[in-house]
mmCIF file of C-alpha atoms in Angstrom:
data_model
loop_
_atom_site.group_PDB
_atom_site.id
_atom_site.type_symbol
_atom_site.label_atom_id
_atom_site.label_comp_id
_atom_site.label_asym_id
_atom_site.label_seq_id
_atom_site.Cartn_x
_atom_site.Cartn_y
_atom_site.Cartn_z
ATOM 1 C CA MET A 1 1.539 -17.713 -15.366
ATOM 2 C CA PRO A 2 3.575 -15.079 -12.811
ATOM 3 C CA SER A 3 6.876 -15.026 -13.521
ATOM 4 C CA ARG A 4 9.600 -16.564 -10.832
ATOM 5 C CA GLN A 5 11.851 -13.424 -10.723
ATOM 6 C CA MET A 6 8.991 -10.975 -9.734
ATOM 7 C CA PRO A 7 5.879 -13.951 -8.191
ATOM 8 C CA HIS A 8 3.971 -11.017 -6.064
ATOM 9 C CA PHE A 9 4.511 -7.742 -8.589
ATOM 10 C CA ALA A 10 0.590 -8.111 -8.986
ATOM 11 C CA GLU A 11 -0.249 -8.322 -5.350
ATOM 12 C CA ARG A 12 2.443 -5.525 -4.954
ATOM 13 C CA TYR A 13 1.088 -3.271 -7.587
ATOM 14 C CA ASN A 14 -2.589 -4.264 -6.066
ATOM 15 C CA ARG A 15 -1.308 -2.899 -2.821
ATOM 16 C CA LEU A 16 -0.268 0.874 -4.298
ATOM 17 C CA VAL A 17 -3.801 0.776 -5.771
ATOM 18 C CA GLU A 18 -5.207 0.433 -2.806
ATOM 19 C CA ALA A 19 -3.175 2.437 -0.718
ATOM 20 C CA ILE A 20 -2.379 5.653 -2.538
ATOM 21 C CA ARG A 21 -4.343 8.571 -4.477
ATOM 22 C CA PRO A 22 -2.149 10.283 -6.270
ATOM 23 C CA GLY A 23 -3.807 13.646 -7.224
ATOM 24 C CA GLY A 24 -6.162 12.060 -4.926
ATOM 25 C CA VAL A 25 -7.806 10.168 -7.192
ATOM 26 C CA ARG A 26 -8.514 6.291 -6.599
ATOM 27 C CA GLN A 27 -5.976 4.788 -9.529
ATOM 28 C CA THR A 28 -7.779 3.130 -12.740
ATOM 29 C CA ASP A 29 -6.164 0.977 -15.558
ATOM 30 C CA GLU A 30 -6.177 3.781 -17.866
ATOM 31 C CA LEU A 31 -5.126 6.250 -15.188
ATOM 32 C CA VAL A 32 -2.088 4.192 -14.155
ATOM 33 C CA ALA A 33 -1.585 3.239 -17.842
ATOM 34 C CA ARG A 34 -1.698 7.380 -18.661
ATOM 35 C CA ALA A 35 0.912 8.272 -16.191
ATOM 36 C CA VAL A 36 3.338 5.742 -17.080
ATOM 37 C CA GLU A 37 3.127 5.749 -20.881
ATOM 38 C CA VAL A 38 2.007 2.158 -21.492
ATOM 39 C CA SER A 39 -1.541 0.264 -22.497
ATOM 40 C CA ALA A 40 -4.374 0.377 -19.981
ATOM 41 C CA GLN A 41 -4.706 -3.471 -21.226
ATOM 42 C CA TYR A 42 -0.958 -3.922 -20.162
ATOM 43 C CA ILE A 43 -1.461 -2.289 -16.940
ATOM 44 C CA GLY A 44 -4.702 -4.348 -16.637
ATOM 45 C CA MET A 45 -2.567 -7.944 -17.459
ATOM 46 C CA LEU A 46 0.026 -6.874 -14.978
ATOM 47 C CA ARG A 47 -2.689 -5.908 -12.277
ATOM 48 C CA THR A 48 -4.240 -9.719 -12.470
ATOM 49 C CA GLY A 49 -0.916 -11.342 -12.685
ATOM 50 C CA LYS A 50 -1.935 -12.677 -16.880
ATOM 51 C CA ARG A 51 2.279 -10.311 -17.187
ATOM 52 C CA ALA A 52 4.442 -10.249 -14.974
ATOM 53 C CA ASN A 53 7.580 -9.010 -15.720
ATOM 54 C CA PRO A 54 7.396 -5.547 -16.337
ATOM 55 C CA SER A 55 10.763 -3.576 -17.921
ATOM 56 C CA HIS A 56 12.839 -2.244 -14.899
ATOM 57 C CA GLY A 57 11.744 1.401 -16.539
ATOM 58 C CA LEU A 58 8.126 0.715 -16.289
ATOM 59 C CA LEU A 59 8.575 -0.365 -12.484
ATOM 60 C CA ARG A 60 10.556 3.152 -11.988
ATOM 61 C CA ARG A 61 7.636 4.637 -13.699
ATOM 62 C CA ILE A 62 4.966 2.569 -11.689
ATOM 63 C CA ALA A 63 7.058 3.366 -8.460
ATOM 64 C CA ALA A 64 7.111 6.840 -9.541
ATOM 65 C CA HIS A 65 3.873 7.278 -9.981
ATOM 66 C CA PHE A 66 2.797 5.915 -6.680
ATOM 67 C CA GLY A 67 5.755 8.129 -5.215
ATOM 68 C CA VAL A 68 7.356 4.379 -3.665
ATOM 69 C CA ASP A 69 10.520 3.257 -4.343
ATOM 70 C CA VAL A 70 11.561 1.122 -6.829
ATOM 71 C CA ALA A 71 12.375 -1.038 -4.537
ATOM 72 C CA TYR A 72 9.448 -2.396 -3.481
ATOM 73 C CA PHE A 73 9.026 -4.327 -6.743
ATOM 74 C CA LEU A 74 11.848 -5.891 -6.378
ATOM 75 C CA ASP A 75 13.248 -6.492 -2.923
ATOM 76 C CA PRO A 76 10.909 -8.434 -0.309
ATOM 77 C CA ALA A 77 12.581 -6.545 2.826
ATOM 78 C CA ARG A 78 11.969 -3.167 1.542
ATOM 79 C CA ALA A 79 8.467 -4.217 0.124
ATOM 80 C CA ALA A 80 7.651 -5.333 3.951
ATOM 81 C CA ALA A 81 8.451 -2.548 5.154
ATOM 82 C CA ILE A 82 6.372 -0.282 2.581
ATOM 83 C CA ASP A 83 3.708 -2.478 2.968
ATOM 84 C CA GLY A 84 3.643 -1.592 6.716
ATOM 85 C CA GLU A 85 3.539 2.141 6.081
ATOM 86 C CA LEU A 86 0.845 1.065 2.920
ATOM 87 C CA GLU A 87 -0.972 -0.743 5.962
ATOM 88 C CA LEU A 88 -1.367 2.705 8.248
ATOM 89 C CA LEU A 89 -2.463 5.301 4.942
ATOM 90 C CA GLY A 90 -5.031 2.245 4.736
ATOM 91 C CA ALA A 91 -6.279 3.037 8.766
ATOM 92 C CA LEU A 92 -5.966 6.445 8.047
ATOM 93 C CA ARG A 93 -8.773 6.969 5.496
ATOM 94 C CA ASP A 94 -10.864 6.509 8.237
ATOM 95 C CA ALA A 95 -11.774 9.339 10.067
ATOM 96 C CA ARG A 96 -12.770 8.261 13.425
ATOM 97 C CA VAL A 97 -8.777 6.628 13.022
ATOM 98 C CA ARG A 98 -7.462 9.573 12.135
ATOM 99 C CA ARG A 99 -9.855 11.767 14.770
ATOM 100 C CA VAL A 100 -8.198 9.549 17.624
ATOM 101 C CA ALA A 101 -4.298 10.183 16.106
ATOM 102 C CA TYR A 102 -4.944 14.022 15.875
ATOM 103 C CA ARG A 103 -5.917 14.321 19.622
ATOM 104 C CA LEU A 104 -2.865 12.432 20.644
ATOM 105 C CA THR A 105 -0.595 15.191 19.003
ATOM 106 C CA GLY A 106 1.077 17.087 22.030
ATOM 107 C CA LEU A 107 0.616 14.512 24.477
ATOM 108 C CA SER A 108 3.360 13.569 27.013
ATOM 109 C CA PRO A 109 5.602 10.348 26.103
ATOM 110 C CA ALA A 110 3.472 9.203 29.451
ATOM 111 C CA SER A 111 0.348 10.407 27.769
ATOM 112 C CA LEU A 112 1.142 8.426 24.917
ATOM 113 C CA ASP A 113 2.031 5.238 26.376
ATOM 114 C CA LEU A 114 -0.520 5.087 28.201
ATOM 115 C CA ALA A 115 -3.191 5.955 25.666
ATOM 116 C CA ALA A 116 -1.039 3.089 24.133
ATOM 117 C CA GLU A 117 -2.045 0.567 26.392
ATOM 118 C CA VAL A 118 -5.440 1.487 26.452
ATOM 119 C CA VAL A 119 -5.947 0.740 22.731
ATOM 120 C CA GLU A 120 -3.742 -2.431 23.049
ATOM 121 C CA ARG A 121 -6.754 -3.584 25.795
ATOM 122 C CA LEU A 122 -9.413 -2.552 23.414
ATOM 123 C CA ARG A 123 -7.719 -4.639 20.688
ATOM 124 C CA ALA A 124 -7.445 -7.511 22.676
ATOM 125 C CA LEU A 125 -10.721 -6.841 24.362
ATOM 126 C CA GLU A 126 -12.459 -7.586 20.781
ATOM 127 C CA GLY A 127 -10.380 -9.919 19.850
ATOM 128 C CA LEU A 128 -8.030 -8.082 17.391
ATOM 129 C CA TYR A 129 -4.022 -9.301 17.305
ATOM 130 C CA ASP A 130 -0.943 -7.374 16.093
ATOM 131 C CA ASP A 131 -1.554 -9.498 12.554
ATOM 132 C CA GLN A 132 -5.037 -7.956 11.982
#
């Protein structure tokens, strides 16, 4: 049963696993467990929400392993900000998105504004909005 103190631990942990690849490798329970010095079984229970109240020390080690502030697990406002960064990381995994982003480098502010308008119009044409 999820803890009332940290109701979203599993969700936040799973977002980290999906978005961040320490050493360029997708993290498994075994890899994370080895890095943070607990059992893979315990990491699996945290990941699935069967356990939801890791110690502050373990939270610090997990956060350090994924390179995020420990506040990601403790502060909803900080978690929301980091989630935005994780979403961007996920988008940048797509080579087509990276290619477009690289091509924007060096453009003037006016040209960047125009490119942003074009992208917004394309998203609207495809029925995509800010929440997608």
